[in-house]
Short mmCIF file of C-alpha atoms in Angstrom, two decimals:
data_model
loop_
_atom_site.label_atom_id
_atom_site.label_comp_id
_atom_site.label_asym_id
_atom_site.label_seq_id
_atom_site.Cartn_x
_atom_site.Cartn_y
_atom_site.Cartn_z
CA UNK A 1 6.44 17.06 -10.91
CA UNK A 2 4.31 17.72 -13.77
CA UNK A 3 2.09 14.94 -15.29
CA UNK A 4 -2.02 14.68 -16.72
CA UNK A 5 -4.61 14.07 -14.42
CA UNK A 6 -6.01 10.75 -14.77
CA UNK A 7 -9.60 10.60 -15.71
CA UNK A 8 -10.60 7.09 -16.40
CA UNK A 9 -9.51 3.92 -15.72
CA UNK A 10 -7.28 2.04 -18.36
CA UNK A 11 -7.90 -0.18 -20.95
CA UNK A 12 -5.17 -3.47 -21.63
CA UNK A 13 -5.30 -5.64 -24.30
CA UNK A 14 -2.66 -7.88 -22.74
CA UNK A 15 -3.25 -9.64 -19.58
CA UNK A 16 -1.43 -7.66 -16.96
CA UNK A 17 0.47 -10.50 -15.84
CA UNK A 18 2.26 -10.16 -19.66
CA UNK A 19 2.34 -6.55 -19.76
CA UNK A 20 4.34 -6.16 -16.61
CA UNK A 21 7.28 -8.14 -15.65
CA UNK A 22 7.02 -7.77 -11.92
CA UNK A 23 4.22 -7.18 -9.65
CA UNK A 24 5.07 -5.13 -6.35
CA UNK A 25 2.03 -6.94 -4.15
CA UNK A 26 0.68 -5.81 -0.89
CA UNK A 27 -0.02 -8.33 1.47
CA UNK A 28 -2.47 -7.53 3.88
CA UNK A 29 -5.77 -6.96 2.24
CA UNK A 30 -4.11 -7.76 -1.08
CA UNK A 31 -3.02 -11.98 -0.23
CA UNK A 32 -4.24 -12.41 2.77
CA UNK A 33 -6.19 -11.10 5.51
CA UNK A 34 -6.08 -12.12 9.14
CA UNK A 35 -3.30 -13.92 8.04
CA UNK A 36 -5.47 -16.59 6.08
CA UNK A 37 -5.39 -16.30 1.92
CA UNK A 38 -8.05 -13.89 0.30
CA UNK A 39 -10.27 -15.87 -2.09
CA UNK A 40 -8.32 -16.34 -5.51
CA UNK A 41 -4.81 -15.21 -4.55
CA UNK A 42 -3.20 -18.43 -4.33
CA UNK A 43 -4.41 -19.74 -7.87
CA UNK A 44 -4.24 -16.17 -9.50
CA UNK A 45 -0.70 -15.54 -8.25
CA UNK A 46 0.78 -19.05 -9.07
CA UNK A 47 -1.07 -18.74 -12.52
CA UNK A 48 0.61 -15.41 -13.22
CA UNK A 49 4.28 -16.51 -12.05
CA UNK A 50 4.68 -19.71 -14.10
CA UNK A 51 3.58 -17.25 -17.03
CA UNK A 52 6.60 -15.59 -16.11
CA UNK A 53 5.61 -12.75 -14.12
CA UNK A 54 8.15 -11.83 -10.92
CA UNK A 55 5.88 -11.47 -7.74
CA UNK A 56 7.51 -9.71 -4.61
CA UNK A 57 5.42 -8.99 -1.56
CA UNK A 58 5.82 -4.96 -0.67
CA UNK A 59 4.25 -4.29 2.86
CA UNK A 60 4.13 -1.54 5.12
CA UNK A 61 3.89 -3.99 8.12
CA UNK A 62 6.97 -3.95 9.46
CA UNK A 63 6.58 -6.44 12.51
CA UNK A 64 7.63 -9.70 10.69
CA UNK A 65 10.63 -9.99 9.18
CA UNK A 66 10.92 -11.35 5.49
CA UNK A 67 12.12 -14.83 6.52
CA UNK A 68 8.82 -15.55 8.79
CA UNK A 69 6.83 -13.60 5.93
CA UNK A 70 7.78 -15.77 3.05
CA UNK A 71 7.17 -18.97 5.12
CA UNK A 72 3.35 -17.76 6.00
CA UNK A 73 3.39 -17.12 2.64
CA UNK A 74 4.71 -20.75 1.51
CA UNK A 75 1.87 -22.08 3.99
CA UNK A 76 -0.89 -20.67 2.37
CA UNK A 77 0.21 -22.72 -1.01
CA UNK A 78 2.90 -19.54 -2.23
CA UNK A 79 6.20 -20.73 -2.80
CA UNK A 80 8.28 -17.81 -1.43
CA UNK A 81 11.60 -17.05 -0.57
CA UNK A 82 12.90 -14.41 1.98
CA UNK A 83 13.99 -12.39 -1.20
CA UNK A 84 11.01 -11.75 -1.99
CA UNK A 85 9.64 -9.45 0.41
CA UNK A 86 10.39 -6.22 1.08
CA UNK A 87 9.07 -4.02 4.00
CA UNK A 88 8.74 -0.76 5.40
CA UNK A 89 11.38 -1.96 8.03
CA UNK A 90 14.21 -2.39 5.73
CA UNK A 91 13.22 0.89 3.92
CA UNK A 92 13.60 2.59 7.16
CA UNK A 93 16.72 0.75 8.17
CA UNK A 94 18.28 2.32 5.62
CA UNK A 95 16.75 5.94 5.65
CA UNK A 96 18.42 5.92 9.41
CA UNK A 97 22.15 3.92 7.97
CA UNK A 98 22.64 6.69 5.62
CA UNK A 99 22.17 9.30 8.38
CA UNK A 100 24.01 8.01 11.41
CA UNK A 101 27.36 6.75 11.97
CA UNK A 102 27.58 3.08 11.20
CA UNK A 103 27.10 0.91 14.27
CA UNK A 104 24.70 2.94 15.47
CA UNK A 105 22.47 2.23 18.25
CA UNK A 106 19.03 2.62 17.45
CA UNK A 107 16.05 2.13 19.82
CA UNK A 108 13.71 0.25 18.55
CA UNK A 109 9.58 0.47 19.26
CA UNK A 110 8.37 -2.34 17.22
CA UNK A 111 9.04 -6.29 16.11
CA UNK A 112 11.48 -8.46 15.41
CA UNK A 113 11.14 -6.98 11.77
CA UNK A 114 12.73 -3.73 12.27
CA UNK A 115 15.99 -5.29 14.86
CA UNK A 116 16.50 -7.72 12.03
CA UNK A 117 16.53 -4.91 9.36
CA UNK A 118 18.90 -2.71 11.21
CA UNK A 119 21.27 -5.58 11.87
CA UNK A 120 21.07 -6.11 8.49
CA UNK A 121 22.49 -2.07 7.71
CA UNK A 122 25.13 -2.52 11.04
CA UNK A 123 23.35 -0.98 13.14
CA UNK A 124 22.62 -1.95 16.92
CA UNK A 125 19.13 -2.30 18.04
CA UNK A 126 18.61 -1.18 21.69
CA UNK A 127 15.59 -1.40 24.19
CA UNK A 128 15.90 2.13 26.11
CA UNK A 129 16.17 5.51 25.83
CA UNK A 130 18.86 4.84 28.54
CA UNK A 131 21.44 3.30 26.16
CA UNK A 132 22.26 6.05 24.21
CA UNK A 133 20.82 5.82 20.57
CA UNK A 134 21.00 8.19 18.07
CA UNK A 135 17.77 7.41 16.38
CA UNK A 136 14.57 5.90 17.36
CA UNK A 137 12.53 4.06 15.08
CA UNK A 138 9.08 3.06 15.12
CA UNK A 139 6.91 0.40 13.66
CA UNK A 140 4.51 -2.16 13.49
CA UNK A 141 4.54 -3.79 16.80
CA UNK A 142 1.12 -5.99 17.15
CA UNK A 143 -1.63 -5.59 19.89
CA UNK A 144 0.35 -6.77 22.62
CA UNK A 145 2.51 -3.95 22.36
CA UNK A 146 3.22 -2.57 25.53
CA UNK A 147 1.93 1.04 26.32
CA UNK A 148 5.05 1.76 28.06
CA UNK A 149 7.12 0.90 24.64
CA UNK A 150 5.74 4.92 23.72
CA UNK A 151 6.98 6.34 26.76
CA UNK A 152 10.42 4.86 26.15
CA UNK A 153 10.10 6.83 22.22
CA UNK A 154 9.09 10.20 23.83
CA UNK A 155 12.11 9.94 26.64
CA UNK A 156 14.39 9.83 23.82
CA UNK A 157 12.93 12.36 21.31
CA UNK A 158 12.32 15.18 23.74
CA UNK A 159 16.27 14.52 24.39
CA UNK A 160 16.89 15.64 20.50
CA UNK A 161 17.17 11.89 19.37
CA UNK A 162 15.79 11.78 15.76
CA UNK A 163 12.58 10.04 15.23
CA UNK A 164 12.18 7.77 12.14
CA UNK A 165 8.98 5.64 11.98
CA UNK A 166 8.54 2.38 9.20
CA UNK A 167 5.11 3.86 7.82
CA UNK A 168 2.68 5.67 9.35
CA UNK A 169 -1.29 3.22 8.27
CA UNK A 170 -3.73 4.44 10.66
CA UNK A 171 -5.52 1.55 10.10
CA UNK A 172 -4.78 -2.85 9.08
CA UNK A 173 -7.00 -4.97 7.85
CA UNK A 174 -7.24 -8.53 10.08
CA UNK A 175 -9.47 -11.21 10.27
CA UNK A 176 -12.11 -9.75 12.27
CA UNK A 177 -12.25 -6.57 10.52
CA UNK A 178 -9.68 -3.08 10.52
CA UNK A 179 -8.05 -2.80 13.45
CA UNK A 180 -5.48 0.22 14.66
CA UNK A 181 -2.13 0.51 12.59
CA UNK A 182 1.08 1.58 12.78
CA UNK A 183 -0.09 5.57 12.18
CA UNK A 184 -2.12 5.35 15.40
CA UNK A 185 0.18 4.31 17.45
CA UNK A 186 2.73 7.32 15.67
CA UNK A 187 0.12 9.71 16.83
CA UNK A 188 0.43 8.74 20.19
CA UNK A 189 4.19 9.89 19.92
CA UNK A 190 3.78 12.81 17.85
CA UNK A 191 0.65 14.28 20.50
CA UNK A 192 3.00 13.46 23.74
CA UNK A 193 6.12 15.05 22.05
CA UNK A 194 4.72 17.32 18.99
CA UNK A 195 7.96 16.20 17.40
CA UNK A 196 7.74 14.86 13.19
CA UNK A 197 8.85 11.27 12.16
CA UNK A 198 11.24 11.09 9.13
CA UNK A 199 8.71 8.07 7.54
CA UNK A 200 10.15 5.57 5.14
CA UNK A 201 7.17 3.32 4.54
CA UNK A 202 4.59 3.61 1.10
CA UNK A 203 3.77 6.08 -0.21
CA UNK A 204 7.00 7.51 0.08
CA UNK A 205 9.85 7.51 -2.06
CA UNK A 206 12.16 5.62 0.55
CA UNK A 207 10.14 2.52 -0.03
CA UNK A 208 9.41 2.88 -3.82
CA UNK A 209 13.40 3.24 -4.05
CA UNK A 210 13.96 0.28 -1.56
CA UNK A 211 11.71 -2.05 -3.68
CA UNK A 212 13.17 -1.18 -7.04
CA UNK A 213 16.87 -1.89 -5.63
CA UNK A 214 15.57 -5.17 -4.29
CA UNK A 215 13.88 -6.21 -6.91
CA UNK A 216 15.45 -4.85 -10.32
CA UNK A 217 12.09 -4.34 -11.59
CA UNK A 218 11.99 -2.90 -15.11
CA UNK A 219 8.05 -2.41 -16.04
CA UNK A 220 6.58 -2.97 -12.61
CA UNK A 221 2.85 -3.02 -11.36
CA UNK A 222 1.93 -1.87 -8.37
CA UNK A 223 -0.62 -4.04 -6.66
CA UNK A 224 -2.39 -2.79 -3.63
CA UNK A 225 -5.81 -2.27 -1.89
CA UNK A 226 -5.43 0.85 -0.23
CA UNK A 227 -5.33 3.96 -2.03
CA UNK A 228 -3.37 6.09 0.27
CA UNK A 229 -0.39 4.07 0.13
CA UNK A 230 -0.16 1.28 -2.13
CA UNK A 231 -1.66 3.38 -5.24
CA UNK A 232 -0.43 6.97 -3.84
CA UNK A 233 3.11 4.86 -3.93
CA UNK A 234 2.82 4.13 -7.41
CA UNK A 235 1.59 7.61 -8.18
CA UNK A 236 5.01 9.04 -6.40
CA UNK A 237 6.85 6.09 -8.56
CA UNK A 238 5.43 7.07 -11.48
CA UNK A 239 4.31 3.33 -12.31
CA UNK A 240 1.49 1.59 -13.08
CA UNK A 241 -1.24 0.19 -10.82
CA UNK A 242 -3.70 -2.39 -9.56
CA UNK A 243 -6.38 -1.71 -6.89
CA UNK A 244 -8.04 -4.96 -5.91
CA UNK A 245 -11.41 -4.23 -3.87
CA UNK A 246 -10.13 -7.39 -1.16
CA UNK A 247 -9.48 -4.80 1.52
CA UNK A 248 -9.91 -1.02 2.63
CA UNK A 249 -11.18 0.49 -0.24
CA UNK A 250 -14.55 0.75 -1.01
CA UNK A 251 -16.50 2.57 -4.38
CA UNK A 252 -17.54 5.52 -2.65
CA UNK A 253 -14.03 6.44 -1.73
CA UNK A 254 -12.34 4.78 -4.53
CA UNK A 255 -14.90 7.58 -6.96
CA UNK A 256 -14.08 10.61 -4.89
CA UNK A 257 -10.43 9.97 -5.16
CA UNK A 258 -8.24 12.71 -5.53
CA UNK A 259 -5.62 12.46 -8.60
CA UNK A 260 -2.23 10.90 -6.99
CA UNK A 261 -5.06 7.73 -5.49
CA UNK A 262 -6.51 7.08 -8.99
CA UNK A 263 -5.37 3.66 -9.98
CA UNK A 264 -4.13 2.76 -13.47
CA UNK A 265 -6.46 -0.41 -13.20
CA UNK A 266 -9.50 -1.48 -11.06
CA UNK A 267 -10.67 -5.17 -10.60
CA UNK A 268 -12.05 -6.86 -7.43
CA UNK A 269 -9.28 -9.62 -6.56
CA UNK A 270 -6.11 -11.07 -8.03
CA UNK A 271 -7.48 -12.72 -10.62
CA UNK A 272 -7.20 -9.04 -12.68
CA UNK A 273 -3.68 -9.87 -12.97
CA UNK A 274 -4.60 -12.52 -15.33
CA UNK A 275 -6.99 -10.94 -17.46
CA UNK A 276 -6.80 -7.56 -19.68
CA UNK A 277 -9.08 -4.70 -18.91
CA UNK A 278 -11.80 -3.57 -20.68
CA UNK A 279 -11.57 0.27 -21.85
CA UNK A 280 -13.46 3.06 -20.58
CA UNK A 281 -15.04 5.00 -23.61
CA UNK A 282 -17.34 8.29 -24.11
CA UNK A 283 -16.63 11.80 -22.47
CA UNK A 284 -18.65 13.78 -19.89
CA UNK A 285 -20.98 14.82 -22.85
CA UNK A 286 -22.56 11.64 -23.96
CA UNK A 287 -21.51 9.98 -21.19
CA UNK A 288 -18.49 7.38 -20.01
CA UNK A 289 -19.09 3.67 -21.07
CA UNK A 290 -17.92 0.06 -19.97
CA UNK A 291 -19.61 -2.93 -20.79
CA UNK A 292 -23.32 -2.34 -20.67
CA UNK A 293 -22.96 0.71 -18.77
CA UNK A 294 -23.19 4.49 -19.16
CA UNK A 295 -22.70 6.83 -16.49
CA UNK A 296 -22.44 10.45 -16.23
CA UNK A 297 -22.21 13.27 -13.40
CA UNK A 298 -25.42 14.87 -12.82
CA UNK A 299 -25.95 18.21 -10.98
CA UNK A 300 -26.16 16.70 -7.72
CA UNK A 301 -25.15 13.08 -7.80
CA UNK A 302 -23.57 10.37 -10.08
CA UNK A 303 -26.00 8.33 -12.88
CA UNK A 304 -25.47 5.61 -14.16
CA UNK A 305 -28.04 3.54 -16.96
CA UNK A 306 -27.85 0.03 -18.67
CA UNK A 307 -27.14 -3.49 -17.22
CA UNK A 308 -23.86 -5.34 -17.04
CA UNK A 309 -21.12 -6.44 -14.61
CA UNK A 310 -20.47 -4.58 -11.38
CA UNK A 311 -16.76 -4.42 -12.43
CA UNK A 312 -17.65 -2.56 -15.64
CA UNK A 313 -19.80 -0.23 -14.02
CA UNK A 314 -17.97 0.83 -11.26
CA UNK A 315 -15.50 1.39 -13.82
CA UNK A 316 -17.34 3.80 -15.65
CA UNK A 317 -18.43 5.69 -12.59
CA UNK A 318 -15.07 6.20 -12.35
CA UNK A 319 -14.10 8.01 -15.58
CA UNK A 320 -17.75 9.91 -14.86
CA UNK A 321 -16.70 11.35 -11.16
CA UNK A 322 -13.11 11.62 -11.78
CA UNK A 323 -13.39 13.90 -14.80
CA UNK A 324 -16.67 15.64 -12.79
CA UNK A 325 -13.65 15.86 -9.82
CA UNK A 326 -10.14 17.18 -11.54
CA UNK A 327 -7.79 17.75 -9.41
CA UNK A 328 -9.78 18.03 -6.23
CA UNK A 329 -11.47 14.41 -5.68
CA UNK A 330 -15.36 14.19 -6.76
CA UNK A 331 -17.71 15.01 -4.02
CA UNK A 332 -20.91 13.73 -5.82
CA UNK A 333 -23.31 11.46 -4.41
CA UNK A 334 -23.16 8.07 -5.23
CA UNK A 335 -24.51 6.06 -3.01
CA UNK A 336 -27.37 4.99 -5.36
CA UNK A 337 -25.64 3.97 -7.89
CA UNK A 338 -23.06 2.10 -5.98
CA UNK A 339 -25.70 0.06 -3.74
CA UNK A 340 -27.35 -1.23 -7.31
CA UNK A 341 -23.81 -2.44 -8.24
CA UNK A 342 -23.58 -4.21 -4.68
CA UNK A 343 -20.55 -1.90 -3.99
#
């Protein structure tokens, strides 16, 4: 698919909350974290729906199903209903519905958020490799997991069952810092069989096309805090996007991102949603500007002059190394710069 390499952030006149008529939010890292609200969600988000903004929750985490989901969600002071959530589970469910007979069994290595999914498509969660399936899935199961769970997965697969896995994070944000995700525990299965998951979960088109059917969106925003799936989703979608620095991310990698993990937009929580976004000007001649800031690639590391906001200069560090970067990601230093912004 051809498109232009982004070089900059954007610019928006509008708030984003009026410029878009849904936003497609992560949770984890994005709302909450740990499972307790990330500062400014709750306000920002009820702020930005009663001025008529959709909001549905898009996760990758696949181990809660969207009834338990929008009641955590309710909890933390977000009135939600199970409609509006949409996870990796249900995109998978029906990635393995549209390639099995229906009433299927499928084993399942994960939550109560995938066996609620399949049931939803007709399809017959099972426990062992023993009881014939003909596909095992794989998500999200929590730490108390049992090891034994991937043993059952690699019985089946080296029988020729077809693997399917929700998403494939290495990593999830909690409350007492990143913790192993679904991905590592997918690389357990692929070492021990050196079989290849069919994967539903973002960034993948399975999960773009399961949130659009869902949700009906028309000029969507894609809200996320991790650059290798929420914003390489959007990329993939070909919408528009929001990187809030609540979770994974931080400036170094955000700057040396490749093309398909630029962002459209870059603020530091959800209160971007509510705000426009202050253009990026210059070029790599003079120099890219935001606020008080100019910054430029230099032969061996990023510069960056002036006073201002962090926000703003991050910002133009961004137009600076992803213009010095092209297709290929910047590979700059800019660790200087960044620690003077706090970043």
């Amino acid at each position: 698919m051809s498109r232009s390499v982004r070089t900059r952030p954007e610019g928006s006149g509008r708030a984003l909350s009026e410029a878009y008529d849904t936003a497609l939010l992560d949770l984890d890292g994005v709302v909450y974290a740990g499972g307790n609200a990330i500062a400014h969600a709750v306000d920002s988000l009820a702020t930005a729906r009663d001025g008529g903004m959709r909001l549905a929750y898009v996760t990758n985490n696949a181990l809660r199903t969207p009834d338990t989901v929008a009641a955590h969600l309710t909890e933390l002071g977000i009135a939600t209903d199970a409609g509006d959530v949409i996870t990796s589970a249900q995109a998978v469910a029906r990635l393995i519905a549209e390639q099995v007979p229906p009433g299927s069994r499928v084993l399942v290595i994960g939550g109560e958020g995938l066996r609620v999914a399949l049931r939803e498509r007709g399809l017959e969660p099972v426990e062992s490799a023993e009881d014939d399936p003909a596909a095992v899935v794989q998500g999200f199961g929590g730490p108390e997991l049992p090891w034994g769970r991937f043993a059952e997965a690699c019985y089946a697969i080296a029988r020729g069952v077809p693997w399917y896995a929700s998403n494939t994070d290495l990593t999830i944000p909690g409350a007492r810092g990143i913790a192993p995700g679904n991905g590592a525990a997918v690389e357990v299965v692929r070492i021990a069989t050196g079989a290849e998951p069919q994967v539903a979960g973002k960034p993948l088109p399975p999960m773009h096309r399961e949130t659009i059917l869902r949700t009906g969106a028309q000029r969507p925003l894609v809200v996320g805090d991790r650059l290798d799936t929420d914003i390489e989703g959007a990329f993939n979608g070909e919408v528009d996007s929001l990187l809030v620095l609540t979770g994974v991310t931080d400036g170094a990698t955000l700057l040396a991102a490749p093309p398909q993990h630029r962002p459209t937009y870059v603020d530091a929580d959800l209160r971007g949603l509510l705000t426009g976004q202050p253009e990026v000007t210059g070029d790599a001649d003079g120099g890219f500007r935001c606020g008080g800031w100019t910054a430029a690639a230099g032969a061996e590391r990023l510069e960056l002059t002036g006073d201002g906001g962090a926000l703003d200069g991050l910002r133009a560090l961004c137009a600076a190394a992803w213009t010095a970067g092209g297709e290929q990601g910047c590979g700059l230093d800019s660790g200087k710069v960044l620690a003077r912004l706090g970043w």
